[in-house]
Short mmCIF file of C-alpha atoms and ligand atoms in Angstrom, two decimals:
data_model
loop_
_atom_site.label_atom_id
_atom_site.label_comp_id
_atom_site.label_asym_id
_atom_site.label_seq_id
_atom_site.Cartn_x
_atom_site.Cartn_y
_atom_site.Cartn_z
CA UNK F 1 -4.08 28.01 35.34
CA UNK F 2 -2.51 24.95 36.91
CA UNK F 3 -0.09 22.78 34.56
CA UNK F 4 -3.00 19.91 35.27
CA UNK F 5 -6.12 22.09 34.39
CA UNK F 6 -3.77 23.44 31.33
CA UNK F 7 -2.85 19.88 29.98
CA UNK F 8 -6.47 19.25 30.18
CA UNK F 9 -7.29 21.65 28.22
CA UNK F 10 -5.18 21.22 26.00
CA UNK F 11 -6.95 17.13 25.72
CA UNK F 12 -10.49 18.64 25.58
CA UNK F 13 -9.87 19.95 22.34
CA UNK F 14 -7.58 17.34 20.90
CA UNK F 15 -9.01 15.73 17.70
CA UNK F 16 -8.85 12.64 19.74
CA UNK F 17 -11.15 14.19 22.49
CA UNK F 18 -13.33 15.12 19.98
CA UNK F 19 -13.55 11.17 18.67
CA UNK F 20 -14.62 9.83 22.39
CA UNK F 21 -17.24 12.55 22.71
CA UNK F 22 -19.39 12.37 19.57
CA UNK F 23 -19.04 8.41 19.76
CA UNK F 24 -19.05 8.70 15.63
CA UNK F 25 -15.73 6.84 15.12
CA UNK F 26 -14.73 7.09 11.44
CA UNK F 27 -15.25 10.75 11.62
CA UNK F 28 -12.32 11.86 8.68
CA UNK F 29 -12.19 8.09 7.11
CA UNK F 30 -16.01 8.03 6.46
CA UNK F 31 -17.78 8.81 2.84
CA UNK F 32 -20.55 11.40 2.82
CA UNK F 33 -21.92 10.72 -0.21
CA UNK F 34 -21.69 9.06 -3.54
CA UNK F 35 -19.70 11.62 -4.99
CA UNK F 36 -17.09 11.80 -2.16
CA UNK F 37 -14.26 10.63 -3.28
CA UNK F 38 -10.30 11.44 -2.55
CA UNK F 39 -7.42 11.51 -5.03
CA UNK F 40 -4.45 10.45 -3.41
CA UNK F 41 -1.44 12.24 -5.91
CA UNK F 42 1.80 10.58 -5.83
CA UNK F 43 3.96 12.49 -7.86
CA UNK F 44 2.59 12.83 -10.97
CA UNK F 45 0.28 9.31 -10.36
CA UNK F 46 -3.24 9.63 -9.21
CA UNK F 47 -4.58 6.65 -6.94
CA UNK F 48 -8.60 7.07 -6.85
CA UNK F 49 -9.33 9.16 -9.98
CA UNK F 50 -11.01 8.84 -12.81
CA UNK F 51 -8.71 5.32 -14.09
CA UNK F 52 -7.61 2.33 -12.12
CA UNK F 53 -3.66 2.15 -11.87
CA UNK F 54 -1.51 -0.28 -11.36
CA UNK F 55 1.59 -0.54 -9.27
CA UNK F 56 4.23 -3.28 -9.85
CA UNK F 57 7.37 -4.50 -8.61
CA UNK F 58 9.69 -6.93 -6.71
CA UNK F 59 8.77 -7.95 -3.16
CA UNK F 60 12.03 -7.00 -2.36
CA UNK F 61 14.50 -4.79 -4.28
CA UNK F 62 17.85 -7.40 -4.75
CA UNK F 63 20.42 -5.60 -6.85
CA UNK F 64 20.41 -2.90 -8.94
CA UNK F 65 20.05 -4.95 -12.27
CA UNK F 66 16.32 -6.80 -10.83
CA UNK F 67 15.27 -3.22 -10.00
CA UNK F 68 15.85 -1.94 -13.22
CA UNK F 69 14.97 -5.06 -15.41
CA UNK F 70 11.13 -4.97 -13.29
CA UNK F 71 11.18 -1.00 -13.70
CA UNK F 72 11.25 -1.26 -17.17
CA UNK F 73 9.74 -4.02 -17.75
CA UNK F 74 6.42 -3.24 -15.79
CA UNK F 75 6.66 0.79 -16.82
CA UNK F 76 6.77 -0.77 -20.99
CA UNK F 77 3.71 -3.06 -19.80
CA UNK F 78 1.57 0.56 -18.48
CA UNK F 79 1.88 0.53 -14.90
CA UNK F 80 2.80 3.47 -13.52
CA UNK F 81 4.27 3.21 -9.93
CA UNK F 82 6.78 0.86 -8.83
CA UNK F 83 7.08 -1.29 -5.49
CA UNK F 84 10.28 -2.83 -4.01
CA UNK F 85 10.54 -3.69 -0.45
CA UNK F 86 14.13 -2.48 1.35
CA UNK F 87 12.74 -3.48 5.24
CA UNK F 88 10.79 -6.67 4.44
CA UNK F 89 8.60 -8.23 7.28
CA UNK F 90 9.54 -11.64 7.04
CA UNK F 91 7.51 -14.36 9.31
CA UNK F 92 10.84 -16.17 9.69
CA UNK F 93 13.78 -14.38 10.85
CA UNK F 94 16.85 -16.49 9.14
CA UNK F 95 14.67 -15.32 5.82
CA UNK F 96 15.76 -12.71 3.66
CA UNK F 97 15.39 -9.45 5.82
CA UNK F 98 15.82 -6.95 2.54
CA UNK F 99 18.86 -4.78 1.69
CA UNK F 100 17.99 -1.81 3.74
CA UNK F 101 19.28 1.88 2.83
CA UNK F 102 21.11 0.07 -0.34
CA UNK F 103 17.80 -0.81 -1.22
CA UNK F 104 16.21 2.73 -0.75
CA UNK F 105 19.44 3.99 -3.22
CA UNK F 106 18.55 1.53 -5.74
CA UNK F 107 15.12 2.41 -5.14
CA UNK F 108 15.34 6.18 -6.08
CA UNK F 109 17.51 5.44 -8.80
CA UNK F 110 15.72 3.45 -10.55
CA UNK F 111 12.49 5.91 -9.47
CA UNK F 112 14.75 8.56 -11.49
CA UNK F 113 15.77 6.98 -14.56
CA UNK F 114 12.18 5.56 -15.16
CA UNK F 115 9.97 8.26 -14.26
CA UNK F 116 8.00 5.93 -11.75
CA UNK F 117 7.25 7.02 -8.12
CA UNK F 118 7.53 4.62 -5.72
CA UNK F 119 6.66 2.43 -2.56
CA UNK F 120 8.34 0.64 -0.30
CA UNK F 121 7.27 -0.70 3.53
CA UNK F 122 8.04 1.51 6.90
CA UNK F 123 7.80 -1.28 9.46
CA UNK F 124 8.86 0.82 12.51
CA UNK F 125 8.85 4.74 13.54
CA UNK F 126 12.39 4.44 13.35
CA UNK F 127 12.33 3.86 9.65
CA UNK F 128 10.23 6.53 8.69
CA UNK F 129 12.70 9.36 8.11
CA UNK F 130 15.30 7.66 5.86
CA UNK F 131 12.11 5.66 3.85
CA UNK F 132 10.89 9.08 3.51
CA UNK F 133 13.80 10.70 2.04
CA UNK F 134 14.45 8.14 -0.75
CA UNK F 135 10.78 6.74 -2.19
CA UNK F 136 7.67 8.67 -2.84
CA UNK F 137 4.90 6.56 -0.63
CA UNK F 138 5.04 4.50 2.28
CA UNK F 139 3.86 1.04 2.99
CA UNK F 140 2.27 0.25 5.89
CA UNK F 141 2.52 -4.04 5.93
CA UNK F 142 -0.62 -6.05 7.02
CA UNK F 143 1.12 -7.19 10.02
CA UNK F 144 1.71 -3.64 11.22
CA UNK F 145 -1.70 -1.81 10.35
CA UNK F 146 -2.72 -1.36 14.18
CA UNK F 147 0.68 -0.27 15.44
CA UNK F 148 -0.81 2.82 16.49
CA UNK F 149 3.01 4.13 17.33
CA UNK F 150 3.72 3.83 13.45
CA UNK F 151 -0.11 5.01 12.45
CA UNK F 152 0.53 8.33 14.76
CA UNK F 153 3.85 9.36 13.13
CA UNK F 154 2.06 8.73 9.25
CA UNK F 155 0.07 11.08 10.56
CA UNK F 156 2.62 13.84 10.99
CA UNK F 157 4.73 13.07 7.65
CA UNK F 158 4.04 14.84 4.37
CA UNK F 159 4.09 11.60 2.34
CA UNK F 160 1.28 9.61 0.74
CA UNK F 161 0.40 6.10 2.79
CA UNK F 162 -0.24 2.73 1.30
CA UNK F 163 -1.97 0.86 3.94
CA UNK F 164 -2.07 -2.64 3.99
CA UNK F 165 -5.34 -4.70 5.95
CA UNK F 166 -4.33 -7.13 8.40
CA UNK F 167 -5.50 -10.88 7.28
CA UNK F 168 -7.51 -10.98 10.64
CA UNK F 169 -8.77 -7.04 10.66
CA UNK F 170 -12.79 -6.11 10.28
CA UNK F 171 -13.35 -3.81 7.76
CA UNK F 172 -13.96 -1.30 10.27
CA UNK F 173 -10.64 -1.70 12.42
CA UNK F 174 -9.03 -1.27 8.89
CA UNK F 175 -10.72 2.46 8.46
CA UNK F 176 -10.22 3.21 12.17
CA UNK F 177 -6.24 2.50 11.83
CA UNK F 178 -6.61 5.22 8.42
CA UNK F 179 -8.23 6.98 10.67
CA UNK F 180 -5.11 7.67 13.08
CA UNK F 181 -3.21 9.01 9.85
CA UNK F 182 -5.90 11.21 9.12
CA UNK F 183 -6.26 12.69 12.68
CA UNK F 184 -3.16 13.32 12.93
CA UNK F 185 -3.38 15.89 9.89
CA UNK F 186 -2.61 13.13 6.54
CA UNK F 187 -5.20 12.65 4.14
CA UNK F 188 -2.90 11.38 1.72
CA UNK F 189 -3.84 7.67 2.99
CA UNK F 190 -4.82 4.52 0.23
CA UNK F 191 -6.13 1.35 1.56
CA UNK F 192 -4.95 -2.09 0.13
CA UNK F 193 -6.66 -5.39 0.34
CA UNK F 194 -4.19 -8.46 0.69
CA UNK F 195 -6.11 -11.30 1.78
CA UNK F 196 -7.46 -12.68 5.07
CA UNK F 197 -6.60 -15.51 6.43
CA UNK F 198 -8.57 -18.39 5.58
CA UNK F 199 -8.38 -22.12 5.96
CA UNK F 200 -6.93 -23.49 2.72
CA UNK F 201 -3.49 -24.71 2.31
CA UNK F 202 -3.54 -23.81 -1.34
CA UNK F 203 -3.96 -20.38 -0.99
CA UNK F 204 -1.62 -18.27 1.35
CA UNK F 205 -4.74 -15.96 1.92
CA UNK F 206 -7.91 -15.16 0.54
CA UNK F 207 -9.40 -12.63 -1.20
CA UNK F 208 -11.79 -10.56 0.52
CA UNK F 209 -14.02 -9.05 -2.81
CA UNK F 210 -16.93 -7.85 -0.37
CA UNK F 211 -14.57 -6.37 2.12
CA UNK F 212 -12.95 -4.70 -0.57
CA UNK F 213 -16.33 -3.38 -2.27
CA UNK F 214 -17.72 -2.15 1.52
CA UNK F 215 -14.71 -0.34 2.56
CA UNK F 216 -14.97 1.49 -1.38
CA UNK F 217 -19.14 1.94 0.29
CA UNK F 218 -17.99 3.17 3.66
CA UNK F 219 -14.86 5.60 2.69
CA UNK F 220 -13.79 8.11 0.83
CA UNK F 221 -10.31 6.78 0.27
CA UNK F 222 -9.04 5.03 -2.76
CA UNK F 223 -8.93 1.21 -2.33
CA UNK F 224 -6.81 -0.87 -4.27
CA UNK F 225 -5.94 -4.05 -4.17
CA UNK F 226 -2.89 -6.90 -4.13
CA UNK F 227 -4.12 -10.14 -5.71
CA UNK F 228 -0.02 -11.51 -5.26
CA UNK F 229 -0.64 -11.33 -0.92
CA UNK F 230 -3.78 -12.11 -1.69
CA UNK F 231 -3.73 -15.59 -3.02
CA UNK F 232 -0.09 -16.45 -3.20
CA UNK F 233 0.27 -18.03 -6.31
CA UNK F 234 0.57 -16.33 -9.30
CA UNK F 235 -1.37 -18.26 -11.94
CA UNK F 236 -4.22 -17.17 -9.73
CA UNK F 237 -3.48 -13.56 -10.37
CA UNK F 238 -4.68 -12.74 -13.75
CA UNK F 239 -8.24 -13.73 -12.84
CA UNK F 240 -7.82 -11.74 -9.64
CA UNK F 241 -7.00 -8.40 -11.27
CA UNK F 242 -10.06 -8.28 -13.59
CA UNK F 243 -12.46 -9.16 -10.44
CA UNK F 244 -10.77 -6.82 -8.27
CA UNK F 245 -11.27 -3.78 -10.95
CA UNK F 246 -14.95 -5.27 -11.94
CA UNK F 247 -15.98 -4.57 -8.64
CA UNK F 248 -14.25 -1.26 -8.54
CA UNK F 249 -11.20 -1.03 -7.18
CA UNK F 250 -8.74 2.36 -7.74
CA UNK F 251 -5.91 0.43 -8.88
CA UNK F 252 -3.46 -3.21 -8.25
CA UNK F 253 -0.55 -4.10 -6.72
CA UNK F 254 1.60 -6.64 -8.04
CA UNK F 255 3.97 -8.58 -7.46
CA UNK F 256 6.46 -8.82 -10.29
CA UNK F 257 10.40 -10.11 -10.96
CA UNK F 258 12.59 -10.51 -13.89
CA UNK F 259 13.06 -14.11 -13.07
CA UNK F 260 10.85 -15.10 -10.60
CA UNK F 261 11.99 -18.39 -9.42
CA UNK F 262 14.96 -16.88 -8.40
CA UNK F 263 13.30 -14.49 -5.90
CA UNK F 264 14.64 -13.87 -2.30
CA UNK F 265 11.15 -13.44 -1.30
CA UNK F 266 7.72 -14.19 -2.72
CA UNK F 267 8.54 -15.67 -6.08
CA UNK F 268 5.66 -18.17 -6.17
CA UNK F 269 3.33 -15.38 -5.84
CA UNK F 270 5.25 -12.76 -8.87
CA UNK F 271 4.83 -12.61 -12.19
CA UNK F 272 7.78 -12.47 -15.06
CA UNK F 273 7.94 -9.89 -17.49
CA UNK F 274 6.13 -11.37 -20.17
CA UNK F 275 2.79 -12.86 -18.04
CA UNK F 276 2.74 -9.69 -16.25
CA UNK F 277 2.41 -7.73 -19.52
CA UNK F 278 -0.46 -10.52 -20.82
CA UNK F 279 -2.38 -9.59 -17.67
CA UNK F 280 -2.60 -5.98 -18.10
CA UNK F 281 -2.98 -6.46 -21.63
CA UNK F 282 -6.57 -7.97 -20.72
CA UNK F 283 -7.77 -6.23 -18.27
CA UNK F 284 -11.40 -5.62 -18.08
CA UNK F 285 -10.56 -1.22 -18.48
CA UNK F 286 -8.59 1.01 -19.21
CA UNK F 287 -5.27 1.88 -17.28
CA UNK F 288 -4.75 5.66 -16.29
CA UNK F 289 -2.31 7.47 -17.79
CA UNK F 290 0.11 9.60 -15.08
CA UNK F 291 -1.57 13.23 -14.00
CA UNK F 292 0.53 15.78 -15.85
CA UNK F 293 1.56 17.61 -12.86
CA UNK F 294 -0.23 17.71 -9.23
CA UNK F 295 -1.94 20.70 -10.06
CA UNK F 296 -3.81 19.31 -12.62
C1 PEP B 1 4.65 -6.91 0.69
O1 PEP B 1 3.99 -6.04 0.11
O2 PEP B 1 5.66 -7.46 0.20
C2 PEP B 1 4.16 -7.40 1.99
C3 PEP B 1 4.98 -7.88 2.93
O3 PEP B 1 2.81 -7.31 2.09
P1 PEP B 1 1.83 -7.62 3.31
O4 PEP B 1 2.23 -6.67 4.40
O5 PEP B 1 0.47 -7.37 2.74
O6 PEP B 1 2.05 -9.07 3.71
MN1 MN B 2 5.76 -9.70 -0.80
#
């Protein structure tokens, strides 16, 4: 066989191939039936089980001390994952860019002494291995979810995926970017409404309920969802949390910080200690407790 006619074969029975010649796009993403639904297991946390969960967290890990202070602050108030950004998209480039690999040391430090798994954002293919070695799940950010570079190599990695919808993505384009993770052999894949982009000043974004309740109809996949990105302010995010979970969603992500007017990034939108622990304090259910061990 010719090196053309071999490399043609080889595309005929690509997964890809497969997705152009049935024309039935969301062929891994899409739910069968009522009962189809995934667990996503980050170390001992399951995303899309029986409970909601709740992750919580800096935007951006700072210094050692903020980690710590949030890690123990939000693990004491029942979440059970932590977030902390160490590559932080910022729309500004003279803003605070996040502390990098010191961040991703703090990150697993903290991650040790607490118990809590954690997430933090991959914004390019280059970042993948060293996030990967140091934090449990990877972020993709909203203004990255059809970089189909960074969506192909989540595919290959052996690490659950946070991924984020873009504030000007169809519900659909959001499943068909999980959908490049998944064909590329990771299942391990949890979707995350943050807002769309709207027209009010007040709000940074806003809160796309029905998107979030359709993509829950139309996948398999856990949904969760951010109600910091979401709105940007956070006396809005109280109210947000109980809607988001009334309508069903797998878990929250919040933003939260020791002293949240002295945040590097996104303090207007995080909670202190003490609010965040009144919000999951009234909560519309109950919080799931971690999974004793993944093969539970
Ligand atoms: C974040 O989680 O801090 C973040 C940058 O989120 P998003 O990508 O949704 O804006
Ligand atoms: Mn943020």
């Amino acid at each position: 066989m010719s090196d053309a006619a071999a490399v043609l074969e080889a595309v005929e029975v690509s997964p890809r191939r497969e997705l152009v010649a049935t024309g039935q796009q969301e062929r891994l993403t899409a739910r069968r039936d009522a009962a189809h639904a995934t667990v996503v297991r980050v170390g001992d946390v399951a995303i899309g089980g029986d409970r909601p969960m709740v992750i919580a967290g800096p935007c951006s890990v700072e210094s050692r001390e903020q980690l710590l202070a949030a890690a123990e602050g939000v693990k004491a108030a029942g979440a059970t994952m932590l977030r902390g950004g160490a590559y932080k998209p910022r729309t500004s480039p003279y803003d605070f860019q996040g502390l990098g690999l010191e961040a991703l040391l703090i990150l697993r430090e903290v991650s040790e002494r607490t118990g809590l798994p954690v997430v933090s954002e991959v914004m390019s293919t280059e970042d993948i291995e060293v996030v990967s070695e140091h934090v449990d799940m990877l972020q993709v950010g909203a203004r990255n979810m059809q970089n189909f570079a960074l969506l192909r190599r989540l595919g290959m990695v052996r690490r659950p995926v946070l991924l984020k919808r873009n504030p000007a993505a169809t519900v659909k384009e959001w499943l068909l970017a999980a959908e490049y993770i998944l064909a590329g052999g990771n299942d391990q894949v949890v979707l995350c409404e943050r807002g769309i982009r709207s027209y009010d000043p007040e709000l940074r974004n806003t809160f796309d309920i029905g998107g979030m309740v359709l993509a829950k109809m139309m996948t398999h996949l856990p949904v969760i969802a951010d109600p910091s990105h979401a709105t940007g302010r956070r006396d809005l995010i109280p109210a947000l949390s109980r809607a988001a979970l009334a309508a069903g969603a797998d878990g929250l992500i919040v933003e939260v910080h020791p002293q949240p007017e002295q945040a590097l990034s996104d303090g207007a939108q995080s909670l202190n200690l003490q609010d965040f622990a009144a919000m999951m304090h009234n909560l519309p259910l109950p919080i799931g407790a971690p999974v004793r061990s993944r093969a539970s």
